[in-house]
């Protein structure tokens, strides 16, 4: 499906519904018990919920708050607002993404609750990503200033996290011991300040990076991606977001965010 057709599909859906390096690892024991985390998440656990919400997209019909933001789709497949979730349905070839079309912020807290599922067999598995990317007309630099709330291959057991910055630095880590795919829900969050970047998985802080080289100062927005392996036949899959939210840094953290640092490496695709 073309990008233009995807945009039309997305707009129609909203109208209808109401509107390769070493990485540091966090201990698997930091994960919540059970398969359905989400009622307790970083925002409630660390006190962000008290104040400072910038926007919320709950994908509800009718939407319970201010009018939800719009999403711009790109790639092969469809992006739809389905059963209270933003859904990315892939094809058997090529990547698919949905980017939040609004002004970004260089600092703040972002969190989402998502799940993924593989339908096809015999091909390569998609990589499921939630990233903060340069907003609006800011240069993308081939992903060299992206921050990942999570990045994992469907069917794997480790979620990778990273913060990249120019010219080609990458602060990377991974959270092992997870059940990723099979429609298992997880929550992922990142807190970006001038002094540090902290990552949260299922309401637990797992990494905190304090080296100043990790902070780009570029306004960032949310992008969800099902990333294909170039030139390969892919297993048809989907990712679904129950909600995604953005808070300012107004509310102090109720709990410490001390956690292991990430591993410094190089991002070879910077441009």
mmCIF file of C-alpha atoms in Angstrom:
data_model
loop_
_atom_site.group_PDB
_atom_site.id
_atom_site.type_symbol
_atom_site.label_atom_id
_atom_site.label_comp_id
_atom_site.label_asym_id
_atom_site.label_seq_id
_atom_site.Cartn_x
_atom_site.Cartn_y
_atom_site.Cartn_z
ATOM 1 C CA UNK A 1 0.000 0.000 0.000
ATOM 2 C CA UNK A 2 1.365 3.450 -0.866
ATOM 3 C CA UNK A 3 2.060 6.182 1.668
ATOM 4 C CA UNK A 4 -0.763 8.290 0.226
ATOM 5 C CA UNK A 5 -3.238 5.463 0.538
ATOM 6 C CA UNK A 6 -2.044 4.764 4.078
ATOM 7 C CA UNK A 7 -2.675 8.379 5.044
ATOM 8 C CA UNK A 8 -6.189 8.142 3.612
ATOM 9 C CA UNK A 9 -6.791 4.895 5.483
ATOM 10 C CA UNK A 10 -5.618 6.458 8.729
ATOM 11 C CA UNK A 11 -7.686 9.605 8.300
ATOM 12 C CA UNK A 12 -10.789 7.592 7.463
ATOM 13 C CA UNK A 13 -10.277 5.357 10.458
ATOM 14 C CA UNK A 14 -10.000 8.307 12.838
ATOM 15 C CA UNK A 15 -13.057 9.962 11.356
ATOM 16 C CA UNK A 16 -15.061 6.761 11.610
ATOM 17 C CA UNK A 17 -14.013 6.096 15.183
ATOM 18 C CA UNK A 18 -14.637 9.591 16.483
ATOM 19 C CA UNK A 19 -12.262 11.883 15.474
ATOM 20 C CA UNK A 20 25.310 -4.778 16.503
ATOM 21 C CA UNK A 21 27.295 -4.070 19.504
ATOM 22 C CA UNK A 22 27.677 -5.177 23.127
ATOM 23 C CA UNK A 23 24.827 -3.956 25.258
ATOM 24 C CA UNK A 24 24.310 -3.707 28.993
ATOM 25 C CA UNK A 25 21.580 -5.948 30.399
ATOM 26 C CA UNK A 26 19.121 -5.293 33.230
ATOM 27 C CA UNK A 27 18.271 -8.177 35.569
ATOM 28 C CA UNK A 28 15.259 -10.204 34.435
ATOM 29 C CA UNK A 29 13.901 -10.064 37.996
ATOM 30 C CA UNK A 30 13.013 -6.400 37.501
ATOM 31 C CA UNK A 31 10.022 -7.447 35.385
ATOM 32 C CA UNK A 32 6.553 -7.694 36.918
ATOM 33 C CA UNK A 33 5.086 -11.124 37.549
ATOM 34 C CA UNK A 34 2.447 -12.296 35.098
ATOM 35 C CA UNK A 35 1.768 -11.483 31.479
ATOM 36 C CA UNK A 36 -0.494 -8.446 31.555
ATOM 37 C CA UNK A 37 1.358 -5.463 33.058
ATOM 38 C CA UNK A 38 -0.232 -2.088 32.572
ATOM 39 C CA UNK A 39 -2.630 -1.084 35.382
ATOM 40 C CA UNK A 40 0.487 -0.047 37.284
ATOM 41 C CA UNK A 41 2.908 1.784 35.038
ATOM 42 C CA UNK A 42 5.761 4.252 35.403
ATOM 43 C CA UNK A 43 3.511 7.314 35.499
ATOM 44 C CA UNK A 44 1.548 6.034 38.492
ATOM 45 C CA UNK A 45 4.521 4.373 40.184
ATOM 46 C CA UNK A 46 6.823 7.408 39.968
ATOM 47 C CA UNK A 47 4.182 10.114 40.441
ATOM 48 C CA UNK A 48 4.140 11.721 36.998
ATOM 49 C CA UNK A 49 0.380 11.293 36.889
ATOM 50 C CA UNK A 50 -0.110 14.001 39.530
ATOM 51 C CA UNK A 51 0.505 16.910 37.153
ATOM 52 C CA UNK A 52 2.261 18.006 34.012
ATOM 53 C CA UNK A 53 0.407 15.997 31.366
ATOM 54 C CA UNK A 54 1.195 17.495 27.935
ATOM 55 C CA UNK A 55 -1.083 15.229 25.911
ATOM 56 C CA UNK A 56 -2.759 11.845 26.146
ATOM 57 C CA UNK A 57 -3.905 9.551 23.359
ATOM 58 C CA UNK A 58 -6.086 6.766 24.737
ATOM 59 C CA UNK A 59 -7.539 5.709 21.350
ATOM 60 C CA UNK A 60 -10.998 5.611 22.942
ATOM 61 C CA UNK A 61 -14.335 6.130 21.233
ATOM 62 C CA UNK A 62 -15.507 8.603 22.267
ATOM 63 C CA UNK A 63 -12.182 10.069 23.340
ATOM 64 C CA UNK A 64 -12.259 10.924 27.052
ATOM 65 C CA UNK A 65 -10.003 13.975 26.999
ATOM 66 C CA UNK A 66 -8.886 16.669 24.635
ATOM 67 C CA UNK A 67 -8.959 15.765 20.961
ATOM 68 C CA UNK A 68 -6.377 13.116 20.276
ATOM 69 C CA UNK A 69 -3.382 13.808 18.038
ATOM 70 C CA UNK A 70 -3.130 12.573 14.485
ATOM 71 C CA UNK A 71 -0.692 10.051 13.091
ATOM 72 C CA UNK A 72 1.078 10.004 9.732
ATOM 73 C CA UNK A 73 1.573 6.542 8.237
ATOM 74 C CA UNK A 74 4.353 5.492 5.913
ATOM 75 C CA UNK A 75 5.269 2.180 4.322
ATOM 76 C CA UNK A 76 3.573 -1.069 3.372
ATOM 77 C CA UNK A 77 0.427 -2.096 5.234
ATOM 78 C CA UNK A 78 -2.231 -0.158 7.106
ATOM 79 C CA UNK A 79 -2.426 1.994 10.220
ATOM 80 C CA UNK A 80 -5.887 2.061 11.773
ATOM 81 C CA UNK A 81 -7.684 3.109 14.940
ATOM 82 C CA UNK A 82 -9.189 -0.241 15.974
ATOM 83 C CA UNK A 83 -11.077 -1.326 19.094
ATOM 84 C CA UNK A 84 -9.529 1.379 21.253
ATOM 85 C CA UNK A 85 -6.006 0.787 19.955
ATOM 86 C CA UNK A 86 -3.701 2.225 17.321
ATOM 87 C CA UNK A 87 -2.897 -0.770 15.116
ATOM 88 C CA UNK A 88 -0.093 -1.248 12.589
ATOM 89 C CA UNK A 89 -0.863 -4.187 10.265
ATOM 90 C CA UNK A 90 2.057 -5.153 8.041
ATOM 91 C CA UNK A 91 2.263 -6.926 4.712
ATOM 92 C CA UNK A 92 4.825 -9.592 3.867
ATOM 93 C CA UNK A 93 7.354 -7.067 2.602
ATOM 94 C CA UNK A 94 8.663 -3.690 3.744
ATOM 95 C CA UNK A 95 8.461 -1.592 6.894
ATOM 96 C CA UNK A 96 5.480 0.331 8.284
ATOM 97 C CA UNK A 97 5.475 3.298 10.675
ATOM 98 C CA UNK A 98 3.140 5.818 12.289
ATOM 99 C CA UNK A 99 4.553 9.166 13.433
ATOM 100 C CA UNK A 100 2.821 11.627 15.745
ATOM 101 C CA UNK A 101 2.141 14.798 13.762
ATOM 102 C CA UNK A 102 2.628 17.541 16.335
ATOM 103 C CA UNK A 103 5.292 19.779 17.802
ATOM 104 C CA UNK A 104 7.916 17.890 19.739
ATOM 105 C CA UNK A 105 9.690 18.487 23.040
ATOM 106 C CA UNK A 106 13.359 18.130 23.909
ATOM 107 C CA UNK A 107 12.593 17.013 27.471
ATOM 108 C CA UNK A 108 9.782 15.201 29.225
ATOM 109 C CA UNK A 109 8.356 11.770 29.959
ATOM 110 C CA UNK A 110 6.775 9.468 27.402
ATOM 111 C CA UNK A 111 5.082 6.127 28.039
ATOM 112 C CA UNK A 112 3.090 3.593 26.032
ATOM 113 C CA UNK A 113 1.402 0.244 26.556
ATOM 114 C CA UNK A 114 1.728 -2.086 23.589
ATOM 115 C CA UNK A 115 1.615 -5.628 22.338
ATOM 116 C CA UNK A 116 2.611 -7.419 19.131
ATOM 117 C CA UNK A 117 1.752 -10.590 17.283
ATOM 118 C CA UNK A 118 3.094 -12.611 14.356
ATOM 119 C CA UNK A 119 0.634 -14.202 11.944
ATOM 120 C CA UNK A 120 2.820 -15.457 9.097
ATOM 121 C CA UNK A 121 5.480 -18.161 9.032
ATOM 122 C CA UNK A 122 8.496 -18.979 6.930
ATOM 123 C CA UNK A 123 9.806 -15.430 6.589
ATOM 124 C CA UNK A 124 11.854 -13.032 8.688
ATOM 125 C CA UNK A 125 10.418 -11.472 11.836
ATOM 126 C CA UNK A 126 9.684 -7.763 12.139
ATOM 127 C CA UNK A 127 11.425 -5.532 14.667
ATOM 128 C CA UNK A 128 8.905 -3.661 16.833
ATOM 129 C CA UNK A 129 10.026 -0.142 17.766
ATOM 130 C CA UNK A 130 8.761 2.790 19.785
ATOM 131 C CA UNK A 131 11.083 5.747 19.307
ATOM 132 C CA UNK A 132 11.337 9.449 19.941
ATOM 133 C CA UNK A 133 12.495 11.014 16.668
ATOM 134 C CA UNK A 134 13.232 14.613 15.610
ATOM 135 C CA UNK A 135 9.900 16.391 15.177
ATOM 136 C CA UNK A 136 8.599 18.406 12.250
ATOM 137 C CA UNK A 137 11.178 19.687 9.776
ATOM 138 C CA UNK A 138 14.196 18.838 11.929
ATOM 139 C CA UNK A 139 16.801 16.733 10.126
ATOM 140 C CA UNK A 140 16.484 13.010 10.847
ATOM 141 C CA UNK A 141 20.198 12.233 10.345
ATOM 142 C CA UNK A 142 19.288 8.642 9.454
ATOM 143 C CA UNK A 143 18.163 7.899 13.007
ATOM 144 C CA UNK A 144 21.259 9.338 14.683
ATOM 145 C CA UNK A 145 19.253 11.325 17.283
ATOM 146 C CA UNK A 146 16.556 8.762 18.050
ATOM 147 C CA UNK A 147 15.724 7.487 21.524
ATOM 148 C CA UNK A 148 14.112 4.036 21.753
ATOM 149 C CA UNK A 149 11.592 3.242 24.460
ATOM 150 C CA UNK A 150 11.966 -0.290 23.136
ATOM 151 C CA UNK A 151 13.142 -2.205 20.094
ATOM 152 C CA UNK A 152 12.719 -5.972 19.823
ATOM 153 C CA UNK A 153 12.312 -8.697 17.241
ATOM 154 C CA UNK A 154 8.967 -10.479 17.519
ATOM 155 C CA UNK A 155 9.513 -13.796 19.275
ATOM 156 C CA UNK A 156 12.667 -12.702 21.080
ATOM 157 C CA UNK A 157 13.056 -12.342 24.852
ATOM 158 C CA UNK A 158 15.000 -9.069 25.159
ATOM 159 C CA UNK A 159 13.919 -5.474 24.574
ATOM 160 C CA UNK A 160 16.710 -3.199 23.388
ATOM 161 C CA UNK A 161 16.891 0.441 24.487
ATOM 162 C CA UNK A 162 19.065 3.231 23.168
ATOM 163 C CA UNK A 163 19.760 6.941 22.915
ATOM 164 C CA UNK A 164 21.745 8.181 19.921
ATOM 165 C CA UNK A 165 23.383 11.501 19.239
ATOM 166 C CA UNK A 166 25.582 13.169 16.665
ATOM 167 C CA UNK A 167 28.016 12.609 15.248
ATOM 168 C CA UNK A 168 27.616 8.836 15.721
ATOM 169 C CA UNK A 169 27.386 7.906 19.413
ATOM 170 C CA UNK A 170 24.918 5.337 20.721
ATOM 171 C CA UNK A 171 24.117 4.550 24.359
ATOM 172 C CA UNK A 172 22.635 1.033 24.339
ATOM 173 C CA UNK A 173 21.256 -1.563 26.706
ATOM 174 C CA UNK A 174 18.758 -4.398 26.802
ATOM 175 C CA UNK A 175 16.141 -5.806 29.156
ATOM 176 C CA UNK A 176 16.175 -9.632 28.972
ATOM 177 C CA UNK A 177 13.786 -12.245 30.306
ATOM 178 C CA UNK A 178 10.677 -10.868 28.613
ATOM 179 C CA UNK A 179 7.848 -12.535 26.702
ATOM 180 C CA UNK A 180 7.679 -10.463 23.525
ATOM 181 C CA UNK A 181 5.033 -11.221 20.951
ATOM 182 C CA UNK A 182 1.988 -13.477 21.293
ATOM 183 C CA UNK A 183 -0.077 -10.426 22.270
ATOM 184 C CA UNK A 184 1.675 -10.043 25.644
ATOM 185 C CA UNK A 185 1.214 -6.513 26.988
ATOM 186 C CA UNK A 186 4.121 -4.455 28.303
ATOM 187 C CA UNK A 187 4.610 -0.806 29.226
ATOM 188 C CA UNK A 188 7.674 1.186 28.165
ATOM 189 C CA UNK A 189 8.673 4.688 29.225
ATOM 190 C CA UNK A 190 11.557 7.111 28.940
ATOM 191 C CA UNK A 191 12.328 10.248 30.929
ATOM 192 C CA UNK A 192 14.563 12.814 29.220
ATOM 193 C CA UNK A 193 16.154 15.647 31.209
ATOM 194 C CA UNK A 194 19.257 17.768 30.644
ATOM 195 C CA UNK A 195 21.116 15.707 33.250
ATOM 196 C CA UNK A 196 20.029 12.144 32.398
ATOM 197 C CA UNK A 197 17.868 9.771 30.381
ATOM 198 C CA UNK A 198 16.053 7.003 32.278
ATOM 199 C CA UNK A 199 14.235 3.995 30.807
ATOM 200 C CA UNK A 200 11.362 2.115 32.440
ATOM 201 C CA UNK A 201 9.919 -1.306 31.577
ATOM 202 C CA UNK A 202 6.689 -2.476 33.214
ATOM 203 C CA UNK A 203 6.879 0.305 35.834
ATOM 204 C CA UNK A 204 10.502 -0.411 36.845
ATOM 205 C CA UNK A 205 13.446 1.855 36.099
ATOM 206 C CA UNK A 206 15.991 -0.337 34.297
ATOM 207 C CA UNK A 207 18.683 2.088 33.076
ATOM 208 C CA UNK A 208 19.760 5.667 33.724
ATOM 209 C CA UNK A 209 22.330 7.343 31.491
ATOM 210 C CA UNK A 210 23.950 10.516 32.870
ATOM 211 C CA UNK A 211 26.680 11.198 30.332
ATOM 212 C CA UNK A 212 25.943 14.573 28.679
ATOM 213 C CA UNK A 213 26.709 13.235 25.200
ATOM 214 C CA UNK A 214 23.398 11.340 25.280
ATOM 215 C CA UNK A 215 21.273 14.516 25.325
ATOM 216 C CA UNK A 216 20.651 16.028 21.879
ATOM 217 C CA UNK A 217 18.377 18.956 22.802
ATOM 218 C CA UNK A 218 16.327 18.329 19.643
ATOM 219 C CA UNK A 219 12.486 18.484 19.861
ATOM 220 C CA UNK A 220 11.246 14.892 19.688
ATOM 221 C CA UNK A 221 7.988 13.202 18.757
ATOM 222 C CA UNK A 222 6.721 9.604 18.944
ATOM 223 C CA UNK A 223 7.063 7.096 16.126
ATOM 224 C CA UNK A 224 5.876 3.471 16.131
ATOM 225 C CA UNK A 225 7.571 1.182 13.599
ATOM 226 C CA UNK A 226 7.357 -2.370 12.321
ATOM 227 C CA UNK A 227 10.802 -2.616 10.743
ATOM 228 C CA UNK A 228 11.395 -5.130 7.957
ATOM 229 C CA UNK A 229 14.682 -6.672 6.889
ATOM 230 C CA UNK A 230 15.515 -5.168 3.514
ATOM 231 C CA UNK A 231 14.964 -7.523 0.607
ATOM 232 C CA UNK A 232 13.476 -10.315 2.735
ATOM 233 C CA UNK A 233 10.028 -11.862 2.769
ATOM 234 C CA UNK A 234 8.556 -11.031 6.181
ATOM 235 C CA UNK A 235 6.091 -12.774 8.479
ATOM 236 C CA UNK A 236 2.872 -10.740 8.419
ATOM 237 C CA UNK A 237 2.520 -9.189 11.889
ATOM 238 C CA UNK A 238 0.949 -6.368 13.853
ATOM 239 C CA UNK A 239 1.635 -4.064 16.780
ATOM 240 C CA UNK A 240 -1.087 -2.437 18.864
ATOM 241 C CA UNK A 241 -0.895 0.483 21.274
ATOM 242 C CA UNK A 242 -3.478 0.710 24.044
ATOM 243 C CA UNK A 243 -2.371 4.254 24.874
ATOM 244 C CA UNK A 244 0.553 6.662 24.626
ATOM 245 C CA UNK A 245 1.103 9.679 26.908
ATOM 246 C CA UNK A 246 3.485 12.576 27.344
ATOM 247 C CA UNK A 247 4.205 14.434 30.593
ATOM 248 C CA UNK A 248 6.427 17.399 31.328
ATOM 249 C CA UNK A 249 9.004 17.259 34.130
ATOM 250 C CA UNK A 250 6.775 19.313 36.434
ATOM 251 C CA UNK A 251 6.046 16.531 38.941
ATOM 252 C CA UNK A 252 9.066 15.251 40.895
ATOM 253 C CA UNK A 253 9.721 11.525 40.877
ATOM 254 C CA UNK A 254 8.226 9.775 43.899
ATOM 255 C CA UNK A 255 10.922 7.086 43.761
ATOM 256 C CA UNK A 256 14.649 7.109 42.956
ATOM 257 C CA UNK A 257 15.642 6.541 39.338
ATOM 258 C CA UNK A 258 19.120 5.214 40.061
ATOM 259 C CA UNK A 259 19.861 2.329 37.696
ATOM 260 C CA UNK A 260 22.765 0.876 35.706
ATOM 261 C CA UNK A 261 24.266 3.006 32.955
ATOM 262 C CA UNK A 262 24.069 2.006 29.317
ATOM 263 C CA UNK A 263 26.963 0.855 27.143
ATOM 264 C CA UNK A 264 28.569 3.476 24.914
ATOM 265 C CA UNK A 265 29.004 2.434 21.302
ATOM 266 C CA UNK A 266 28.895 3.770 17.770
ATOM 267 C CA UNK A 267 25.929 4.201 15.424
ATOM 268 C CA UNK A 268 27.305 3.463 11.990
ATOM 269 C CA UNK A 269 24.319 4.681 9.939
ATOM 270 C CA UNK A 270 24.485 8.358 10.991
ATOM 271 C CA UNK A 271 24.295 10.829 8.131
#
